[in-house]
Coordinates of C-alpha atoms in Angstrom, one line a residue:
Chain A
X1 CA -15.5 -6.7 43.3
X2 CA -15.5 -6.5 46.9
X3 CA -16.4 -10.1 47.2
X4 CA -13.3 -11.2 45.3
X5 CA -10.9 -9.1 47.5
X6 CA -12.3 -10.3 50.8
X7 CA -11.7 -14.0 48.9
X8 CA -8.0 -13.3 47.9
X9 CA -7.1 -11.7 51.6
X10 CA -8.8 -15.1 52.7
X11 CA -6.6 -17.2 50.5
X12 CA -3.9 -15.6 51.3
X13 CA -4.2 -15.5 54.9
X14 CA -4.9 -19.3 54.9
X15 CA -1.5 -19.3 53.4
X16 CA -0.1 -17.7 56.0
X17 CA 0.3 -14.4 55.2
X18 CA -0.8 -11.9 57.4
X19 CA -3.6 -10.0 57.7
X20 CA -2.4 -6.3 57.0
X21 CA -0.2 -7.5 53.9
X22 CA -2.4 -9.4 52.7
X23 CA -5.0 -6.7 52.7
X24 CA -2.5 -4.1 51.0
X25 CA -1.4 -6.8 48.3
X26 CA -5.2 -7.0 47.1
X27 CA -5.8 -3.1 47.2
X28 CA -2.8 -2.6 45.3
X29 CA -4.6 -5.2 42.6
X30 CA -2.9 -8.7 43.1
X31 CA -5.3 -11.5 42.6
X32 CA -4.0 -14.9 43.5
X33 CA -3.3 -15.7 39.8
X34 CA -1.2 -12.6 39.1
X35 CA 0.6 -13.1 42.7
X36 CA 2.1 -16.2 41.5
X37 CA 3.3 -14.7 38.4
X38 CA 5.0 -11.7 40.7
X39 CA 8.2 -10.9 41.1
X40 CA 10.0 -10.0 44.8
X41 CA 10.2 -6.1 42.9
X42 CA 6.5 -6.1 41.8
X43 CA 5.4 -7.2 45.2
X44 CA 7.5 -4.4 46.5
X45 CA 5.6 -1.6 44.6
X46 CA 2.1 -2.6 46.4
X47 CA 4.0 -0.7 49.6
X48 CA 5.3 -3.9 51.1
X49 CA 9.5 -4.1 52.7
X50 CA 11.5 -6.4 51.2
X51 CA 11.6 -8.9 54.2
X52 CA 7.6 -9.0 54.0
X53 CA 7.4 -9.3 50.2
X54 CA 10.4 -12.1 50.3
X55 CA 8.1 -14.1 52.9
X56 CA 5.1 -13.8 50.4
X57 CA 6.9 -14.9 48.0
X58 CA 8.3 -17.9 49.8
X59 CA 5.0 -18.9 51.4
X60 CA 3.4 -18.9 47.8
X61 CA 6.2 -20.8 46.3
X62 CA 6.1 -23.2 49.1
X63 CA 2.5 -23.8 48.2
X64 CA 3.5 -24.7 44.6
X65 CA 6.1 -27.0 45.5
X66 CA 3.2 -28.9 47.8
X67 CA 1.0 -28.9 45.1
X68 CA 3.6 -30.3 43.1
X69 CA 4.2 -33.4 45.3
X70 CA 0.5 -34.8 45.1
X71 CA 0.7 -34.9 41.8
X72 CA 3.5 -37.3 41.5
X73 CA 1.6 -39.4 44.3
X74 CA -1.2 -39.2 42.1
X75 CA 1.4 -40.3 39.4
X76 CA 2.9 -43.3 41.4
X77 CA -1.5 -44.7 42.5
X78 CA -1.7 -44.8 38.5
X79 CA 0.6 -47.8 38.5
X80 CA -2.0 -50.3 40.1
X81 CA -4.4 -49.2 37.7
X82 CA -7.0 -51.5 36.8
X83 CA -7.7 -53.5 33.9
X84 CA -10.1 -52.5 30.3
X85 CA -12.0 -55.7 31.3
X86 CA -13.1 -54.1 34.9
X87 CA -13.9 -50.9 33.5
X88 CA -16.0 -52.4 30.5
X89 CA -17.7 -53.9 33.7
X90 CA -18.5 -51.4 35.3
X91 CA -19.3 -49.4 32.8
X92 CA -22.1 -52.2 31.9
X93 CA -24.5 -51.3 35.0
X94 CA -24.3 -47.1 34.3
X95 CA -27.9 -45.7 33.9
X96 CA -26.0 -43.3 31.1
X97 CA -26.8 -43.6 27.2
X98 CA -24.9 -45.5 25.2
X99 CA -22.4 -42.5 24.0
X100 CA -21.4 -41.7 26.8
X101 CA -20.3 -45.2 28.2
X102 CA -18.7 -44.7 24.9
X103 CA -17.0 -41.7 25.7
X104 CA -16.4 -43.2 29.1
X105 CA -14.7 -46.4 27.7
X106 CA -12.1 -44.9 25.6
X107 CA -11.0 -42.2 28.0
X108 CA -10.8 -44.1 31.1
X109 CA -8.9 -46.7 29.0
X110 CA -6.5 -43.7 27.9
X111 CA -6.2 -42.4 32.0
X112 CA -5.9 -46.1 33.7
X113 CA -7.2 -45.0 36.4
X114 CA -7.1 -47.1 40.0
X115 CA -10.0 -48.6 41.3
X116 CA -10.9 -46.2 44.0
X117 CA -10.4 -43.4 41.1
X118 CA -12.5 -45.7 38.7
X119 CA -15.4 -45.5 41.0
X120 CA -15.2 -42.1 42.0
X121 CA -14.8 -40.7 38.3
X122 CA -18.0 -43.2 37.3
X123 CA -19.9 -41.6 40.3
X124 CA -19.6 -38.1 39.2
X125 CA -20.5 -38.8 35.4
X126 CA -23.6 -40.3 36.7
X127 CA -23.9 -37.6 39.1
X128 CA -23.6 -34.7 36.2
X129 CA -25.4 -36.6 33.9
X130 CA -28.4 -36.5 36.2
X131 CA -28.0 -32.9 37.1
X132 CA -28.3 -32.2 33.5
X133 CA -31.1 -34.0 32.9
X134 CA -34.7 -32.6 32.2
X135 CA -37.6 -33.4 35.0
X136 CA -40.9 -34.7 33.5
X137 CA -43.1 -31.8 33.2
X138 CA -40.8 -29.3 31.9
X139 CA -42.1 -27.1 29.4
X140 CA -39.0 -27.9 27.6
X141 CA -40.4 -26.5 24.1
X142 CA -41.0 -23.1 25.4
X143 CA -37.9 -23.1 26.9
X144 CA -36.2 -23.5 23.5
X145 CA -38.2 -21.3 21.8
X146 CA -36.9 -18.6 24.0
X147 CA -33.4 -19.8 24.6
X148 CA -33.0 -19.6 20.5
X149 CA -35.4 -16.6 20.0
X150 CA -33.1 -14.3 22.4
X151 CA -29.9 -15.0 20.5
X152 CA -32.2 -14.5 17.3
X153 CA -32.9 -10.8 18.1
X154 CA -29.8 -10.4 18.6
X155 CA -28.8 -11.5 14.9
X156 CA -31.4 -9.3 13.0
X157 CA -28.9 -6.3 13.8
X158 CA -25.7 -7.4 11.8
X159 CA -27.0 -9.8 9.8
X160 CA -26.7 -10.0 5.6
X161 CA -23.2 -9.8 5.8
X162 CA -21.2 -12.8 3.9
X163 CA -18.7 -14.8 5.3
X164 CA -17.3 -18.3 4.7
X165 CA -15.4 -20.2 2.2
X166 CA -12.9 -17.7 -0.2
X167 CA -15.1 -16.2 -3.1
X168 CA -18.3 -18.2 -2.2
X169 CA -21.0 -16.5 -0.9
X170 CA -23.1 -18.2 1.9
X171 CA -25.9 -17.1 3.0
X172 CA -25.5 -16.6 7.3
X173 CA -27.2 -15.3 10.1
X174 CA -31.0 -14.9 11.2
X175 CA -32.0 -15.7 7.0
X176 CA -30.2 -18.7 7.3
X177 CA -31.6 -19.7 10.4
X178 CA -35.3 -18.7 9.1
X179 CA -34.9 -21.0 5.7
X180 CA -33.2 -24.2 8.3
X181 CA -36.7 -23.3 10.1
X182 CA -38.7 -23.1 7.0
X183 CA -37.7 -26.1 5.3
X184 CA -37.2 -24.3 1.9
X185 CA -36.9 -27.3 -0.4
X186 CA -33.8 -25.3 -1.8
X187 CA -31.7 -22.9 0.0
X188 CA -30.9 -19.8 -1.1
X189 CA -27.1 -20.5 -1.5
X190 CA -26.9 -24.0 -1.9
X191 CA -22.9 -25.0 -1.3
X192 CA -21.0 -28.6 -0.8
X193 CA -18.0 -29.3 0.8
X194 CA -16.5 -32.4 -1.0
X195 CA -14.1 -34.4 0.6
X196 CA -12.0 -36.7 -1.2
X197 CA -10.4 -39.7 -0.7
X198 CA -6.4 -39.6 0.1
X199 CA -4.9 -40.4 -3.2
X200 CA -7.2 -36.9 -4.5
X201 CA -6.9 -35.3 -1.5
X202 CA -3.0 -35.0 -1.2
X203 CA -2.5 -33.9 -5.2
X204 CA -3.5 -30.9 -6.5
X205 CA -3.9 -32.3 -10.2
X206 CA -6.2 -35.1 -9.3
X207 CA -8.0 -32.8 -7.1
X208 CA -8.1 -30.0 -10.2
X209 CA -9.3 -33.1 -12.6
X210 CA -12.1 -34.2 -10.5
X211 CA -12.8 -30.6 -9.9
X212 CA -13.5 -30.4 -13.4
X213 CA -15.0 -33.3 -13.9
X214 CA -17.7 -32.6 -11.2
X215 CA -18.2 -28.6 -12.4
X216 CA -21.3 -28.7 -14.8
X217 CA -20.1 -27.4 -18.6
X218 CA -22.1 -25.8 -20.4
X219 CA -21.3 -24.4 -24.4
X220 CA -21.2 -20.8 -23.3
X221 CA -18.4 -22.0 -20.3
X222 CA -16.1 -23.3 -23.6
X223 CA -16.9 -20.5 -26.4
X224 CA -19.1 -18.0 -27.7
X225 CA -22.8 -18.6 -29.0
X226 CA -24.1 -16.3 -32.1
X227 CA -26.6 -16.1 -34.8
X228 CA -25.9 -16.0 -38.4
X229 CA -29.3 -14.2 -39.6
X230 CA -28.4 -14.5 -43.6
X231 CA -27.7 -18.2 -43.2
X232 CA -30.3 -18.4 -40.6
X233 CA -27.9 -20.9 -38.3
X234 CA -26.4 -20.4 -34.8
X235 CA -22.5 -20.6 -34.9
X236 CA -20.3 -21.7 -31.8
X237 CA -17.1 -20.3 -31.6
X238 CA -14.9 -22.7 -29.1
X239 CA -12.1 -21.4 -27.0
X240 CA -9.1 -24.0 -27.4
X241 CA -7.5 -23.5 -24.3
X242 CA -10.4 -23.8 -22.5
X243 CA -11.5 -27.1 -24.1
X244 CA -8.0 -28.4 -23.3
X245 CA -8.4 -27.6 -19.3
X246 CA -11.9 -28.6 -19.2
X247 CA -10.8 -32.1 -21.0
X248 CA -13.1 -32.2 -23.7
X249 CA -12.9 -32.2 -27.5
X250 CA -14.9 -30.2 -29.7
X251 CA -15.4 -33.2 -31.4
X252 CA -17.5 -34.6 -28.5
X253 CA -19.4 -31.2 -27.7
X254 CA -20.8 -31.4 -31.6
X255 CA -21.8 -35.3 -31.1
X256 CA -23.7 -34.0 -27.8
X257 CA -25.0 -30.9 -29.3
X258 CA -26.5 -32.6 -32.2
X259 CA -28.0 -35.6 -30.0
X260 CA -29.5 -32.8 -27.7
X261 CA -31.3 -30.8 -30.5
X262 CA -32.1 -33.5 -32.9
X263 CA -30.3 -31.3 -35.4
X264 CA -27.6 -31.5 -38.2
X265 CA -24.0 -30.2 -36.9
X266 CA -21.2 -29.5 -38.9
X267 CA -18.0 -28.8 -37.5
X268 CA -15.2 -27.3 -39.0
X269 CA -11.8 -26.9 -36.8
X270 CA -13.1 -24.8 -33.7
X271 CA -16.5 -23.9 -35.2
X272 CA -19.9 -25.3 -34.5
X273 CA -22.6 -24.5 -36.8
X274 CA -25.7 -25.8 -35.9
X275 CA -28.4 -25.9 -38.8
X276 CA -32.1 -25.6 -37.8
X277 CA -33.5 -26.4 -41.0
X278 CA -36.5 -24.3 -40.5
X279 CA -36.6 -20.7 -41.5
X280 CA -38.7 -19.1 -38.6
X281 CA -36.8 -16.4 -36.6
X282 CA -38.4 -17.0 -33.3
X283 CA -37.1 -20.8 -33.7
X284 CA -34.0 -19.6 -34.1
X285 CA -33.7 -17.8 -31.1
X286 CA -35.4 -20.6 -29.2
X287 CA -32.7 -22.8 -30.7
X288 CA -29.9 -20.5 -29.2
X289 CA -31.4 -20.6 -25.7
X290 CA -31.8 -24.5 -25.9
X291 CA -28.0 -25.0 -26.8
X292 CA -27.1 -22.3 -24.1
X293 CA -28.7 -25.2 -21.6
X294 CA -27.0 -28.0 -22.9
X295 CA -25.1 -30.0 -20.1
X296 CA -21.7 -31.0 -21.7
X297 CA -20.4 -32.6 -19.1
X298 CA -20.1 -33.0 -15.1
X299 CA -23.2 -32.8 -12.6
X300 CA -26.2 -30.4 -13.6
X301 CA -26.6 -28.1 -11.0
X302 CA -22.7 -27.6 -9.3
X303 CA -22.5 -24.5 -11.1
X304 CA -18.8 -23.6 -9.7
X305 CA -15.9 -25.2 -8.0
X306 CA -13.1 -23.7 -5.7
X307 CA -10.4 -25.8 -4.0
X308 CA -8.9 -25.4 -1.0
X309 CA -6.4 -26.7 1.0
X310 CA -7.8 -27.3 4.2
X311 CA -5.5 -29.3 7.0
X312 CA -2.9 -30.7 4.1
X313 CA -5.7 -31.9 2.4
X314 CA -7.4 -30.8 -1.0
X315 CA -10.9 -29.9 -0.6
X316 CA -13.6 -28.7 -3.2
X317 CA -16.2 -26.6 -2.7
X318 CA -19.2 -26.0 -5.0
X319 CA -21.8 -23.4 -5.7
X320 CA -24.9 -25.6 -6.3
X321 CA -25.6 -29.1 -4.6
X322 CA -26.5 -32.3 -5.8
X323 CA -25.2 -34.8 -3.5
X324 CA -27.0 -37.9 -4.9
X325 CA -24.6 -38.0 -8.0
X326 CA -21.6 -36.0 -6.4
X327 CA -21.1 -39.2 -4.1
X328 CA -21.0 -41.7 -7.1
X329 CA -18.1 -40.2 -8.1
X330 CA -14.3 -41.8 -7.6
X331 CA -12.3 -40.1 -5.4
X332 CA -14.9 -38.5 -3.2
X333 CA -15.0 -39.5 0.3
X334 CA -18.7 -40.2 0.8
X335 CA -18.8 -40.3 4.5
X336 CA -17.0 -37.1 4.8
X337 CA -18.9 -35.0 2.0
X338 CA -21.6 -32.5 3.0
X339 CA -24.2 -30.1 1.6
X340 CA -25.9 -27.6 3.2
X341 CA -29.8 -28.7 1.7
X342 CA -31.1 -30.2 4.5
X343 CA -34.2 -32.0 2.3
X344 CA -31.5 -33.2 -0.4
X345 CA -29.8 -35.1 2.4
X346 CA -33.3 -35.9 3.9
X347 CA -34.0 -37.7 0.0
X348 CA -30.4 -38.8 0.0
X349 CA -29.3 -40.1 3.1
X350 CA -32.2 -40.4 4.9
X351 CA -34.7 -38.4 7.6
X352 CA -31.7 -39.5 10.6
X353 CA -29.0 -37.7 9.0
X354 CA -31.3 -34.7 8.0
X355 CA -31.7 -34.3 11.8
X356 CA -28.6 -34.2 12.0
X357 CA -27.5 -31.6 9.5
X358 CA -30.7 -29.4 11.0
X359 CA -28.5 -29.7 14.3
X360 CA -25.5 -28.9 13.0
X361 CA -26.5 -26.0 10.3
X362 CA -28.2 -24.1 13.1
X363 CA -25.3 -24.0 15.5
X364 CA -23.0 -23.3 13.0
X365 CA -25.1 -20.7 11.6
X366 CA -25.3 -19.7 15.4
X367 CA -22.1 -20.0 16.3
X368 CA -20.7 -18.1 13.3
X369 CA -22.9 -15.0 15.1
X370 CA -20.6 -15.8 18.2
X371 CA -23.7 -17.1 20.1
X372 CA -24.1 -20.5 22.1
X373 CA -27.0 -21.6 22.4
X374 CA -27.4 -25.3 23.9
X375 CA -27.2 -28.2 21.8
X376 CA -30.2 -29.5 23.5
X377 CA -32.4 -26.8 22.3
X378 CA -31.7 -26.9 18.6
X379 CA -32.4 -30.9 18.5
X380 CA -35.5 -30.4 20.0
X381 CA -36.3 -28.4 17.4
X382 CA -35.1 -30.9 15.0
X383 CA -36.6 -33.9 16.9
X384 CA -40.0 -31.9 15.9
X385 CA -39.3 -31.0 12.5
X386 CA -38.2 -34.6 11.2
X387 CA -40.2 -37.3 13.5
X388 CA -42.4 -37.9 10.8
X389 CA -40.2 -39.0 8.4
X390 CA -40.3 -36.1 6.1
X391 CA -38.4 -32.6 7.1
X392 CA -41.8 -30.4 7.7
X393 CA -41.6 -26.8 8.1
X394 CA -42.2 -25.2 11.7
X395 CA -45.1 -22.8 10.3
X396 CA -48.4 -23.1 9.1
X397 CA -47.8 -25.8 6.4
X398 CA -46.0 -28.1 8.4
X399 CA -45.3 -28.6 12.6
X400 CA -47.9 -25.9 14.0
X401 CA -50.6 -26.9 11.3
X402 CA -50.9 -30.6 11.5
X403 CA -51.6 -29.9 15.1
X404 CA -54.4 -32.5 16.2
X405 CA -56.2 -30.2 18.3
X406 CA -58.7 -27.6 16.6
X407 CA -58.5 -25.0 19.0
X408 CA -54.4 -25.1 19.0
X409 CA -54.4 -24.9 15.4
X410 CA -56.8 -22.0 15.4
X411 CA -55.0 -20.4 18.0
X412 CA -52.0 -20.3 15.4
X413 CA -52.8 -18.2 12.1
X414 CA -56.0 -18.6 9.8
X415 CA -58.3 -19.0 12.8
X416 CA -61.4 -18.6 10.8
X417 CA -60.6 -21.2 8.2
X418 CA -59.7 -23.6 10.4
X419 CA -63.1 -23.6 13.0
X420 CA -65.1 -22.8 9.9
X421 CA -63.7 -26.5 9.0
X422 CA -64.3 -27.8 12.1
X423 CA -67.4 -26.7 12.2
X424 CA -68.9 -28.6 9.2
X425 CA -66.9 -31.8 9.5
X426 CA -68.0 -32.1 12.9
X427 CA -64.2 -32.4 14.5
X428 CA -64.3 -32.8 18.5
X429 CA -61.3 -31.1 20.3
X430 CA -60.3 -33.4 23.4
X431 CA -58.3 -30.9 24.8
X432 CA -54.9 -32.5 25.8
X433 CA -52.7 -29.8 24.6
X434 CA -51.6 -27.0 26.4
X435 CA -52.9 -24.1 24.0
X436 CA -56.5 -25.7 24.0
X437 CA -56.6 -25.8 27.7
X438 CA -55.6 -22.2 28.5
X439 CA -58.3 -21.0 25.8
X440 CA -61.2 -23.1 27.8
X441 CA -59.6 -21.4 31.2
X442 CA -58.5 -25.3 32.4
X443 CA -55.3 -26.1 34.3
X444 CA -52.7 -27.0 31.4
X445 CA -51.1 -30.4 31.6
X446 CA -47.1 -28.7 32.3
X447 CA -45.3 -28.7 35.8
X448 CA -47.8 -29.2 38.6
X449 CA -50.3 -29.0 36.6
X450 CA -49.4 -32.8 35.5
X451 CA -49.3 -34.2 38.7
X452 CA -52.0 -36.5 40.1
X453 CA -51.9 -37.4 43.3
X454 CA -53.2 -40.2 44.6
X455 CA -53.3 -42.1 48.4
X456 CA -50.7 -43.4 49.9
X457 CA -51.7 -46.3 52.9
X458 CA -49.4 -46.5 55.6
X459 CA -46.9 -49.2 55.5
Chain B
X1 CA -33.5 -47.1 35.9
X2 CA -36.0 -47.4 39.1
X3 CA -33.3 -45.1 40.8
X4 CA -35.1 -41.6 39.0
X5 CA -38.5 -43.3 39.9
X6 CA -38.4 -42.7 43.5
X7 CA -37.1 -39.3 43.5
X8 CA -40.4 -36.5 43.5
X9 CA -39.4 -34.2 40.5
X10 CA -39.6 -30.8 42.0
X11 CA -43.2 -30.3 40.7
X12 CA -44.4 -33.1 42.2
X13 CA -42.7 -31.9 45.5
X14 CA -44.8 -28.8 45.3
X15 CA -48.3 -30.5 44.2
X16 CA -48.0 -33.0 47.3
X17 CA -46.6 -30.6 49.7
X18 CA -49.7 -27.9 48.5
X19 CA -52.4 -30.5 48.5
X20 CA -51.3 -31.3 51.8
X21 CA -50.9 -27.8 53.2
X22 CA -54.6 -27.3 51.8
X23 CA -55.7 -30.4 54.3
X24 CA -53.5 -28.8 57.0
X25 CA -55.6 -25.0 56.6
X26 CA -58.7 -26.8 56.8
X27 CA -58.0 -28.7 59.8
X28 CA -56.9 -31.9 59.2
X29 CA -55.3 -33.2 62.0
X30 CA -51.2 -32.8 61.7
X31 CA -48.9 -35.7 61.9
X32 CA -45.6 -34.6 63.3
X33 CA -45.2 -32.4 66.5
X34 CA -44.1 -28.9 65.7
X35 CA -44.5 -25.5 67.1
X36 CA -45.2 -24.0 63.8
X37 CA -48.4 -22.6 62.9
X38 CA -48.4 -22.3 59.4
X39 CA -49.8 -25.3 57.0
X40 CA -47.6 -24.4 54.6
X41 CA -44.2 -25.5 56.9
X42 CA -46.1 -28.0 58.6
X43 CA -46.4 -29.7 55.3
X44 CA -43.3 -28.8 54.4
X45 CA -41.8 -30.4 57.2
X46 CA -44.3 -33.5 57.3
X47 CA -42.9 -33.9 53.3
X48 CA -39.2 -34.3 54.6
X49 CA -39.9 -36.6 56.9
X50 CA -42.0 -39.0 54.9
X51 CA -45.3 -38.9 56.7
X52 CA -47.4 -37.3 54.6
X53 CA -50.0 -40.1 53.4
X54 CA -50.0 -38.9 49.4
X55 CA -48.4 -39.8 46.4
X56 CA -48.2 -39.1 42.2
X57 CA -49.8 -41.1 40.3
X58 CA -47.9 -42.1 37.5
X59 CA -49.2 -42.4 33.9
X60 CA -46.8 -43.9 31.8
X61 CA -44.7 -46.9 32.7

């Protein structure tokens, strides 16, 4: 607090303001930001007379006004600004990655920049982009684990709470995060977000139809299922309206319920009876559940649909996933559609984009906790999970336990099982890991502990 | 790329600079004229200026 007064009476002073005002502005509570926004009266109340306080206010002003004038000389350099064709040059040379040359292009294209500016902004992005970057012999994986462990202790105190799209519940916080971790071949709350394509997307009908189209419908959705014991059938009694808004005709629902079962179907206005032609009462009810699972129409699996308007377009969201034949449908914007199972996209779309929704559904489910953690931390992570090809899980069955090294594996969980193993196939441990080497007491191959140093001759 | 190469990365900076400071403590004759009397500056100081006759060797490349 100190510190920041002894700052503002030195910015003010340099200003030319002198010392005793200056020191009486800052006790009084004026920072250099709310001086600027003062008025001659507010000034006035810190104990100042009106001839002081109208100099302070002058001197500040002036400053503005200053400030003002470089900027339009700043304005006036951008008119020799040089060409796409030298920046695409010099952008050619940059030890940087390709995205942010990228980057780079398109903004310095937008700014036309001078040539002097050119080199000087191209300087200091090389200059950041070095200062960000990691040495060799970082222990950059412990470093993660902690930088996304702390934030996860935090979670485990208001977690379980819902949040997220309208009536959908999504499963958030540190449970998310564990089951992103755990690779669970299906998450707990599976939910897409289905783009569509502009046509769909601007009208609410279309939207609605696909909607409908895409919800799976099932014969309890569109009537009522019950058992006629004397006549030892099940009847289905159809709900009209519903049929109508679902687009389907009880007609078709007795040509696919009588496929499904194998059975004879008679259908009399709204009324389904289905016949089993055996008379054994357990068959019967058997026969009930298995026309209870009957898929009528749309995508086994997307068990509910809600659309939203979302940025003045139409957007459905489901409770279920299955992106593989979500995406055939017309209308839905493939590029933009999304699921939250990681190992359906990994199937789907490939190991690449899992990594990528491993990225983004931990810092989303992250950030939803209102905690940053760096990027750089969560890919990691993902890097780890998906370089094989497959999304493994970070415990036991996947990352920690297809470890090569014996020792590092034992050093894990199931220690007994896994040197018993070792044991009788004869494994050798050639202890280039970290965990092996602090078990055997040996330097570990991290920091200095990587270095080898060798002579240098004289030149 | 060669531009990171010829930077030390600051472990390497302590390795070379400790290995050294070792040779220093056990009487190794020192290579720049100073008044200090501790290995640890004198190697410190024989690091900045580029005398010191060690380098990393470098696995990968």
């Amino acid at each position: 607090m100190r510190l920041a007064k002894k700052d503002t009476v030195k910015a003010l002073e340099r200003r030319g303001i002198d010392a005793k005002t200056a020191e009486t502005l800052c006790n009084a509570g004026f920072t250099m930001g709310k001086l600027k926004k003062a008025s001659i009266e507010d000034v006035m109340k810190a104990g100042i007379s009106k001839t002081s306080a109208g100099k302070v206010m002058e001197k500040l002003s002036k400053i503005d006004t200053k400030v003002t004038k470089t900027t339009k000389k700043v304005k006036k350099e951008e008119r020799g600004a040089v060409t796409p064709l030298l920046i695409d040059s010099k952008l050619k040379g940059l030890p940087l990655p390709l995205s942010i040359i990228d980057e780079l292009r398109t903004y310095l294209n937008k700014v036309k920049p001078t040539e002097a500016q050119l080199e000087r902004i191209l300087q200091m992005s090389v200059d950041a982009y070095e200062r960000a970057r990691i040495e060799p012999c970082e222990a950059v994986g412990i470093v993660a684990a902690q930088s996304i462990g702390e934030p996860g202790t935090q979670m485990t105190m208001r977690t379980f709470h819902y949040a997220g799209v309208a009536e959908i519940n999504v499963t958030l916080g540190l449970p998310r995060l564990i089951e992103i971790a755990d690779a669970r071949k299906v998450p707990s709350t599976p939910i897409m977000r289905i783009k569509l394509e502009p046509e769909y997307a601007r009208d609410r009908e279309k939207a609605r139809a696909l909607g409908w189209k895409i919800e799976e419908t099932n014969i309890i959705d569109v009537g009522s299922i019950a058992v006629d014991m004397a006549k030892m059938q099940v009847v289905i009694e159809l709900n009209e309206k519903i049929l109508s808004r679902r687009n389907i005709t009880a007609e078709e629902i007795a040509k696919k319920v009588g496929a499904e079962t194998n059975l004879d179907v008679q259908l009399e206005g709204l009324k389904l009876t289905v016949n089993p032609g055996r008379h054994s009462y357990r068959g019967l009810l058997q026969l009930v559940e298995d026309v209870k699972g009957i898929t009528l129409k749309g995508v086994k699996g997307i068990h509910r649909i809600i659309i939203r308007k979302e940025n003045g377009e139409y957007v459905l969201y489901t409770e279920g996933s299955a992106l593989k034949r979500v995406l055939q449908f017309e209308g839905v914007n493939a590029s933009r559609t999304k699921t939250n199972n990681i190992n359906e996209i990994a199937e789907v779309l490939g190991i690449e984009a899992a990594r990528n929704a491993i990225i983004s559904e931990a810092m989303d489910t992250l950030r939803e906790q209102g905690l940053e953690v760096d990027i750089r931390h969560i890919m990691l992570v993902a890097d780890m999970v998906t370089a094989e090809g497959e999304v493994k899980q970070i415990g036991r069955h996947g990352v920690a336990g297809e470890k090569a090294s014996v020792l590092s594996r034992a050093a894990f969980e199931v220690t007994v099982n896994h040197l018993l193993d070792a044991g009788v196939k004869g494994h050798v441990d050639e202890l280039a890991g970290v965990t092996e080497n602090v078990i055997v007491g040996q330097p570990i191959q991290l920091g200095t502990g990587d270095v080898e140093l060798m002579y240098k001759a004289k030149e | 790329m060669d531009k990171f190469d010829k930077k030390y990365t600051r472990f390497e900076k302590a390795r070379i600079i400790g290995a050294r400071g070792l040779q220093i403590a056990m009487g190794a004759p020192v290579l720049i004229s100073t008044k200090s009397y501790d290995p640890i500056d004198i190697a410190m100081l024989e690091f900045e200026k580029g005398v010191i006759p060690i380098t990393v060797k470098r696995m990968s490349k």
